[in-house]
CSV table of C-alpha atoms and ligand atoms in Angstrom, one decimal:
chain,number,residue,atom,x,y,z
T,407,MET,CA,94.9,95.2,100.2
T,408,GLU,CA,95.4,97.2,103.3
T,409,TYR,CA,93.6,100.5,103.7
T,410,ARG,CA,94.5,103.4,105.9
T,411,PRO,CA,92.6,106.5,107.0
T,412,LEU,CA,93.7,109.6,105.1
T,413,GLY,CA,94.3,111.9,108.0
T,414,LYS,CA,91.1,113.3,109.5
T,415,THR,CA,89.1,112.9,106.2
T,416,SER,CA,86.5,110.2,106.0
T,417,LEU,CA,88.5,108.5,103.2
T,418,ARG,CA,90.2,105.2,103.5
T,419,VAL,CA,92.9,104.7,100.9
T,420,SER,CA,94.8,101.7,99.7
T,421,VAL,CA,98.4,101.6,101.0
T,422,LEU,CA,99.5,101.2,97.4
T,423,GLY,CA,98.3,104.2,95.3
T,424,PHE,CA,98.1,104.5,91.5
T,425,GLY,CA,100.2,107.5,90.3
T,426,ALA,CA,98.8,108.4,86.9
T,427,SER,CA,101.5,110.7,85.6
T,428,PRO,CA,102.9,107.9,83.3
T,429,LEU,CA,99.4,107.6,81.7
T,430,GLY,CA,100.2,111.1,80.3
T,431,ASP,CA,103.5,109.8,78.9
T,432,ALA,CA,105.3,111.9,81.5
T,433,PHE,CA,108.2,109.4,81.5
T,434,HIS,CA,108.1,107.9,78.1
T,435,GLN,CA,105.5,107.1,75.5
T,436,THR,CA,103.0,104.5,76.6
T,437,ASP,CA,100.3,102.4,75.0
T,438,PRO,CA,96.9,103.9,76.0
T,439,ALA,CA,95.1,100.6,75.8
T,440,GLU,CA,97.6,99.0,78.1
T,441,GLY,CA,97.3,102.0,80.5
T,442,MET,CA,93.6,101.5,80.6
T,443,ALA,CA,93.9,97.8,81.3
T,444,ALA,CA,96.3,98.7,84.1
T,445,VAL,CA,93.8,101.0,85.7
T,446,HIS,CA,91.1,98.3,85.4
T,447,LEU,CA,93.3,95.7,86.9
T,448,ALA,CA,94.3,98.0,89.7
T,449,VAL,CA,90.7,98.6,90.7
T,450,ASP,CA,90.0,94.9,90.5
T,451,LYS,CA,93.0,94.3,92.8
T,452,GLY,CA,91.7,96.8,95.4
T,453,ILE,CA,93.8,99.8,94.6
T,454,ASN,CA,91.4,102.7,95.3
T,455,PHE,CA,93.6,105.8,95.4
T,456,PHE,CA,94.3,107.4,92.0
T,457,ASP,CA,96.4,110.6,91.7
T,458,VAL,CA,96.6,112.8,88.6
T,459,SER,CA,97.0,116.4,87.5
T,460,PRO,CA,96.2,118.6,84.5
T,461,TYR,CA,100.0,119.0,84.2
T,462,TYR,CA,100.7,115.4,83.5
T,463,GLY,CA,101.0,115.1,79.8
T,464,LEU,CA,99.4,118.5,79.5
T,465,THR,CA,95.9,117.1,80.3
T,466,LEU,CA,96.5,113.7,78.6
T,467,ALA,CA,96.8,111.8,81.9
T,468,GLU,CA,93.5,113.2,83.2
T,469,THR,CA,91.7,112.4,79.9
T,470,ARG,CA,93.0,108.8,79.8
T,471,LEU,CA,92.3,108.2,83.5
T,472,GLY,CA,88.8,109.6,83.1
T,473,GLN,CA,88.2,107.3,80.2
T,474,ALA,CA,89.6,104.3,82.1
T,475,LEU,CA,87.4,105.0,85.2
T,476,LEU,CA,84.1,105.1,83.3
T,477,GLY,CA,81.8,102.8,85.2
T,478,ARG,CA,84.4,102.5,88.1
T,479,ARG,CA,84.3,106.1,89.5
T,480,GLN,CA,82.4,105.1,92.6
T,481,GLN,CA,85.0,102.5,93.5
T,482,VAL,CA,87.9,104.9,93.7
T,483,VAL,CA,89.2,107.9,95.7
T,484,LEU,CA,90.1,110.3,92.9
T,485,ALA,CA,92.7,113.0,93.5
T,486,THR,CA,93.7,115.7,91.0
T,487,LYS,CA,95.5,119.0,91.3
T,488,CYS,CA,95.3,122.7,90.3
T,489,GLY,CA,97.7,125.6,89.9
T,490,ARG,CA,100.3,123.8,87.7
T,491,TYR,CA,99.5,123.5,84.0
T,492,GLY,CA,102.9,123.2,82.3
T,493,VAL,CA,106.7,122.9,83.0
T,494,ASP,CA,106.8,126.6,83.7
T,495,GLN,CA,103.1,127.4,83.7
T,496,PHE,CA,101.8,128.1,87.2
T,497,ASP,CA,98.7,130.0,88.1
T,498,PHE,CA,97.4,129.9,91.6
T,499,SER,CA,94.9,132.7,91.2
T,500,PRO,CA,91.3,131.9,92.3
T,501,ALA,CA,90.0,132.5,88.8
T,502,ARG,CA,92.3,129.9,87.3
T,503,ILE,CA,91.7,127.4,90.2
T,504,THR,CA,87.9,127.8,89.7
T,505,ALA,CA,88.1,127.4,86.0
T,506,GLY,CA,90.7,124.6,86.3
T,507,ILE,CA,88.5,122.3,88.3
T,508,GLU,CA,85.7,122.5,85.7
T,509,GLU,CA,88.2,121.5,83.0
T,510,SER,CA,89.5,118.6,85.2
T,511,LEU,CA,86.0,117.4,86.0
T,512,THR,CA,85.1,117.3,82.3
T,513,ARG,CA,88.3,115.3,81.4
T,514,LEU,CA,87.8,113.0,84.4
T,515,ARG,CA,84.2,112.5,83.5
T,516,THR,CA,82.9,113.1,87.0
T,517,ASP,CA,81.0,115.7,89.0
T,518,TYR,CA,83.5,115.9,91.9
T,519,VAL,CA,86.9,114.8,92.9
T,520,ASP,CA,87.6,113.3,96.3
T,521,LEU,CA,90.8,115.4,96.7
T,522,LEU,CA,91.9,118.6,95.1
T,523,GLN,CA,95.5,119.6,95.6
T,524,ALA,CA,97.4,122.8,94.9
T,525,HIS,CA,100.2,121.4,92.7
T,526,ASP,CA,103.9,122.1,93.5
T,527,VAL,CA,103.2,125.0,95.9
T,528,GLU,CA,106.9,126.0,96.1
T,529,PHE,CA,106.5,127.6,92.7
T,530,GLY,CA,103.8,129.9,94.1
T,531,ASP,CA,103.8,132.9,96.4
T,532,VAL,CA,103.1,131.6,100.0
T,533,ARG,CA,100.9,134.5,100.7
T,534,GLN,CA,98.8,133.9,97.6
T,535,ILE,CA,98.5,130.2,98.3
T,536,VAL,CA,97.4,130.9,101.9
T,537,GLU,CA,95.1,133.9,101.3
T,538,GLU,CA,93.7,133.2,97.8
T,539,THR,CA,94.4,129.7,96.4
T,540,LEU,CA,93.3,127.6,99.4
T,541,PRO,CA,90.3,129.8,100.2
T,542,ALA,CA,89.2,129.3,96.5
T,543,MET,CA,89.7,125.6,96.9
T,544,LEU,CA,87.6,125.7,100.1
T,545,ARG,CA,84.8,127.3,98.2
T,546,LEU,CA,85.0,124.5,95.6
T,547,GLN,CA,84.7,122.1,98.5
T,548,GLN,CA,81.6,123.9,99.8
T,549,GLN,CA,80.1,123.6,96.3
T,550,GLY,CA,80.7,119.9,96.4
T,551,LYS,CA,83.3,119.8,93.6
T,552,ALA,CA,86.0,118.5,95.8
T,553,ARG,CA,85.5,116.6,99.0
T,554,TYR,CA,88.8,117.5,100.5
T,555,ILE,CA,91.7,119.8,99.8
T,556,GLY,CA,95.5,119.4,100.0
T,557,ILE,CA,98.9,120.6,98.9
T,558,THR,CA,101.7,119.0,97.1
T,559,GLY,CA,105.4,119.9,96.6
T,560,TYR,CA,109.1,119.1,96.9
T,561,SER,CA,110.1,121.6,99.5
T,562,LEU,CA,109.2,120.2,102.9
T,563,ARG,CA,109.7,123.5,104.7
T,564,ASN,CA,107.4,125.3,102.3
T,565,LEU,CA,104.7,122.6,102.6
T,566,MET,CA,104.8,123.0,106.4
T,567,GLN,CA,104.9,126.8,106.2
T,568,ILE,CA,101.7,126.8,104.2
T,569,ALA,CA,99.9,124.1,106.2
T,570,SER,CA,100.6,125.9,109.4
T,571,GLN,CA,98.8,129.0,108.1
T,572,ALA,CA,95.8,127.5,106.3
T,573,PRO,CA,93.9,124.3,107.0
T,574,VAL,CA,94.7,121.4,104.6
T,575,ASP,CA,93.5,117.8,104.7
T,576,THR,CA,96.5,116.3,103.0
T,577,ILE,CA,100.1,116.9,102.1
T,578,LEU,CA,101.8,115.0,99.3
T,579,SER,CA,105.5,115.1,99.2
T,580,TYR,CA,107.7,113.3,96.6
T,581,CYS,CA,111.2,112.1,96.4
T,582,ARG,CA,111.7,112.7,100.2
T,583,TYR,CA,111.2,109.2,101.5
T,584,ASN,CA,112.5,106.1,99.8
T,585,PRO,CA,115.8,104.2,99.9
T,586,MET,CA,117.7,107.2,98.4
T,587,ILE,CA,116.5,109.7,101.0
T,588,ALA,CA,114.5,109.9,104.2
T,589,ASP,CA,114.4,113.5,105.3
T,590,MET,CA,110.6,113.5,105.3
T,591,ASP,CA,110.9,111.9,108.7
T,592,ALA,CA,112.7,114.8,110.4
T,593,GLU,CA,109.9,117.3,110.5
T,594,LEU,CA,107.1,116.6,108.0
T,595,VAL,CA,106.1,113.3,109.6
T,596,PRO,CA,105.8,114.7,113.2
T,597,PHE,CA,104.0,117.8,111.8
T,598,ALA,CA,101.5,115.7,109.9
T,599,ARG,CA,101.0,113.5,113.0
T,600,GLN,CA,100.4,116.5,115.2
T,601,HIS,CA,97.8,118.1,112.9
T,602,ASN,CA,96.3,114.8,111.8
T,603,ILE,CA,97.0,115.7,108.2
T,604,GLY,CA,96.9,112.8,105.7
T,605,LEU,CA,100.4,112.1,104.4
T,606,ILE,CA,100.9,110.9,100.9
T,607,ASN,CA,104.3,109.7,99.9
T,608,ALA,CA,105.0,109.9,96.1
T,609,SER,CA,107.8,108.6,93.9
T,610,PRO,CA,109.0,105.6,95.9
T,611,LEU,CA,111.3,104.8,92.9
T,612,HIS,CA,112.8,108.3,93.2
T,613,MET,CA,111.0,109.1,89.9
T,614,GLY,CA,112.5,106.2,88.0
T,615,ILE,CA,116.0,106.3,89.5
T,616,LEU,CA,115.4,103.0,91.3
T,617,THR,CA,114.5,101.0,88.2
T,618,GLU,CA,116.4,98.9,85.7
T,619,ARG,CA,115.5,101.4,83.0
T,620,GLY,CA,116.9,104.3,85.0
T,621,ALA,CA,115.8,107.9,85.3
T,622,PRO,CA,114.2,109.9,82.5
T,623,GLN,CA,116.3,112.6,80.9
T,624,TRP,CA,114.4,115.4,82.6
T,625,HIS,CA,115.0,114.1,86.0
T,626,PRO,CA,116.2,117.0,88.2
T,627,ALA,CA,118.6,114.9,90.4
T,628,PRO,CA,122.3,115.6,90.2
T,629,GLN,CA,124.4,113.0,88.4
T,630,GLU,CA,125.9,111.6,91.6
T,631,VAL,CA,122.3,110.7,92.8
T,632,ARG,CA,121.5,109.0,89.6
T,633,ASP,CA,124.8,107.1,89.8
T,634,ALA,CA,124.2,106.0,93.4
T,635,GLY,CA,120.7,104.9,92.3
T,636,GLN,CA,122.1,102.7,89.6
T,637,ARG,CA,124.6,101.2,92.1
T,638,VAL,CA,121.6,100.4,94.3
T,639,VAL,CA,119.9,98.7,91.4
T,640,ALA,CA,123.0,96.7,90.6
T,641,LEU,CA,123.4,95.7,94.2
T,642,CYS,CA,119.8,94.5,94.4
T,643,ARG,CA,120.3,92.6,91.1
T,644,GLN,CA,123.4,90.8,92.5
T,645,ASN,CA,121.2,89.8,95.5
T,646,GLY,CA,118.5,88.4,93.3
T,647,VAL,CA,116.2,91.3,94.3
T,648,ASP,CA,114.2,93.7,92.1
T,649,ALA,CA,115.2,97.2,93.2
T,650,SER,CA,111.8,98.7,92.4
T,651,GLN,CA,110.0,96.2,94.5
T,652,LEU,CA,112.5,96.7,97.3
T,653,ALA,CA,112.1,100.5,97.1
T,654,LEU,CA,108.3,100.2,97.1
T,655,ARG,CA,108.3,97.8,100.1
T,656,PHE,CA,110.6,100.1,102.0
T,657,CYS,CA,108.1,102.9,101.5
T,658,LEU,CA,105.1,100.7,102.3
T,659,ASP,CA,106.7,99.9,105.7
T,660,HIS,CA,106.3,103.6,106.8
T,661,ARG,CA,103.4,103.5,109.3
T,662,ASP,CA,102.7,107.3,109.1
T,663,VAL,CA,102.1,107.3,105.4
T,664,ALA,CA,98.5,106.7,104.4
T,665,THR,CA,99.3,105.8,100.8
T,666,THR,CA,102.5,105.4,98.7
T,667,LEU,CA,102.0,106.6,95.1
T,668,VAL,CA,103.9,104.7,92.4
T,669,GLY,CA,103.6,105.8,88.8
T,670,MET,CA,102.2,103.1,86.6
T,671,SER,CA,101.0,102.6,83.0
T,672,SER,CA,101.2,98.9,82.5
T,673,ARG,CA,99.9,95.7,84.0
T,674,GLU,CA,103.4,94.3,84.2
T,675,HIS,CA,104.5,97.0,86.6
T,676,LEU,CA,101.3,96.9,88.4
T,677,GLU,CA,101.6,93.1,89.0
T,678,ARG,CA,105.2,93.6,90.2
T,679,ASN,CA,104.2,96.4,92.5
T,680,LEU,CA,101.3,94.4,93.9
T,681,LYS,CA,103.8,91.6,94.7
T,682,ALA,CA,105.7,94.1,96.9
T,683,LEU,CA,102.7,94.0,99.3
T,684,ASP,CA,103.7,90.5,100.3
T,685,LEU,CA,107.5,90.9,100.4
T,686,ARG,CA,109.8,91.6,103.2
T,687,ASN,CA,113.1,93.4,102.8
T,688,SER,CA,116.3,91.9,104.1
T,689,PRO,CA,117.7,94.2,106.8
T,690,GLN,CA,121.2,93.2,105.7
T,691,LEU,CA,120.6,94.3,102.1
T,692,LEU,CA,119.0,97.5,103.4
T,693,SER,CA,122.0,98.3,105.4
T,694,GLU,CA,124.3,97.7,102.4
T,695,ILE,CA,122.1,100.0,100.4
T,696,GLN,CA,122.3,102.6,103.1
T,697,LYS,CA,126.1,102.5,102.8
T,698,THR,CA,126.0,102.7,99.1
T,699,VAL,CA,123.7,105.8,99.2
T,700,ALA,CA,125.5,107.4,102.2
T,701,PRO,CA,127.6,109.8,100.0
T,702,VAL,CA,124.4,111.4,98.5
T,703,ALA,CA,122.0,110.6,101.3
T,704,ASN,CA,119.4,113.4,101.8
T,705,LEU,CA,120.9,115.3,98.9
T,706,VAL,CA,118.1,117.5,97.4
T,707,TRP,CA,117.9,119.6,94.3
T,708,PRO,CA,116.6,123.2,94.0
T,709,SER,CA,112.8,123.4,93.1
T,710,GLY,CA,110.6,126.4,93.1
T,711,ARG,CA,111.1,130.0,94.0
T,712,PRO,CA,114.4,130.7,95.8
T,713,GLU,CA,112.6,131.9,99.0
T,714,ASN,CA,110.6,128.6,99.1
T,715,ARG,CA,113.4,126.2,98.7
T,716,ASP,CA,114.8,123.9,101.5
S,1418,NAD,P1,107.9,106.8,90.7
S,1418,NAD,O1,109.1,106.9,91.7
S,1418,NAD,O2,106.7,106.2,91.1
S,1418,NAD,O3,108.5,106.2,89.4
S,1418,NAD,C1,107.7,106.0,88.2
S,1418,NAD,C2,108.5,105.3,87.1
S,1418,NAD,O4,108.8,104.0,87.5
S,1418,NAD,C3,107.7,105.2,85.8
S,1418,NAD,O5,108.6,105.3,84.7
S,1418,NAD,C4,107.1,103.8,85.9
S,1418,NAD,O6,106.8,103.3,84.6
S,1418,NAD,C5,108.2,103.1,86.6
S,1418,NAD,N1,107.8,101.9,87.3
S,1418,NAD,C6,106.7,101.8,88.1
S,1418,NAD,N2,106.7,100.5,88.7
S,1418,NAD,C7,107.8,99.9,88.2
S,1418,NAD,C8,108.3,98.6,88.5
S,1418,NAD,N3,107.7,97.7,89.3
S,1418,NAD,N4,109.5,98.3,87.8
S,1418,NAD,C9,110.1,99.1,87.0
S,1418,NAD,N5,109.7,100.4,86.8
S,1418,NAD,C10,108.5,100.7,87.4
S,1418,NAD,O7,107.7,108.3,90.3
S,1418,NAD,P2,106.4,109.2,90.0
S,1418,NAD,O8,105.5,108.5,88.9
S,1418,NAD,O9,106.8,110.5,89.7
S,1418,NAD,O10,105.6,109.2,91.3
S,1418,NAD,C11,104.4,108.5,91.5
S,1418,NAD,C12,103.1,109.4,91.4
S,1418,NAD,O11,103.1,110.3,92.5
S,1418,NAD,C13,103.0,110.2,90.2
S,1418,NAD,O12,102.5,109.5,89.1
S,1418,NAD,C14,102.1,111.3,90.6
S,1418,NAD,O13,100.8,110.8,90.6
S,1418,NAD,C15,102.5,111.5,92.1
S,1418,NAD,N6,103.5,112.6,92.2
S,1418,NAD,C16,103.1,113.9,92.5
S,1418,NAD,C17,104.0,114.9,92.5
S,1418,NAD,C18,103.4,116.3,92.9
S,1418,NAD,O14,102.3,116.5,93.2
S,1418,NAD,N7,104.3,117.3,92.9
S,1418,NAD,C19,105.3,114.7,92.3
S,1418,NAD,C20,105.8,113.5,92.0
S,1418,NAD,C21,104.9,112.4,91.9
């Protein structure tokens, strides 16, 4: 396993990170025992970065991850989030953030998290995030409840707007860099480099679009993006390549990204994703994929408050 520094933090994270939202049945129902076995195997194989949120499965993912990490907590870099607690439930107030971490720590069965992230900040008010939420998170950091703090979201402009007004250690963006889209590179990557902010790239499979199973029903992408994704999956299949592995490998090749977070809840997916560490993508196939995706390349969907959208 390769490890990279997470920005200017003292943390070194595995290039392949464990996204724990599927543990909360965020995509479909999963077997808790299998999820736990996947977490154990991931730790054994050197994956040390685990990302979760109270939102995933409405606390279920945190509970299951906490259980799975019993006895293994010291081997991992544990990241959770605050501010999002349901599909339409956001509360970035200091009171909720302060109460939220205590609830998360109880579910995760630990005294501290390594990284606490304000979750999906484009659903909040920029001023509140900058002047209230992040200062509250800093206080939690001073109390030793979180070693570092960060922000996550879909709107790249909003993430940079916030990070240029308040210090953050990390930025997590999702569905903005994978074979379907690469607009993270235009501004967020140079911004993160300039400020030495740890960059976390989530959803290398475009939240399930680049899988044989296809996207879950709740996926926010327009139909033409889902269709293009399925054409990519078919093209890979014709070439004897697994689209999910290709997509993950594509993301792992990004040198500015500290860790690529893929959602997992089974040993089968974990094993396949670990194999991607040793693969090389064919430039010819990648260029065919680029042509397939071209009509929807960099197509984004609305997320968050209108004033915060891209
Ligand atoms: P993803 O692109 O990683 O896709 C996950 C889906 O693909 C799941 O259904 C999973 O079962 C399936 N899968 C995983 N490996 C596979 C394989 N080898 N073959 C076939 N299917 C496979 O999307 P994601 O889970 O949304 O993103 C990864 C993680 O990043 C999340 O779990 C979460 O931790 C984090 N994330 C954070 C935010 C945020 O903070 N706003 C947003 C999105 C994702």
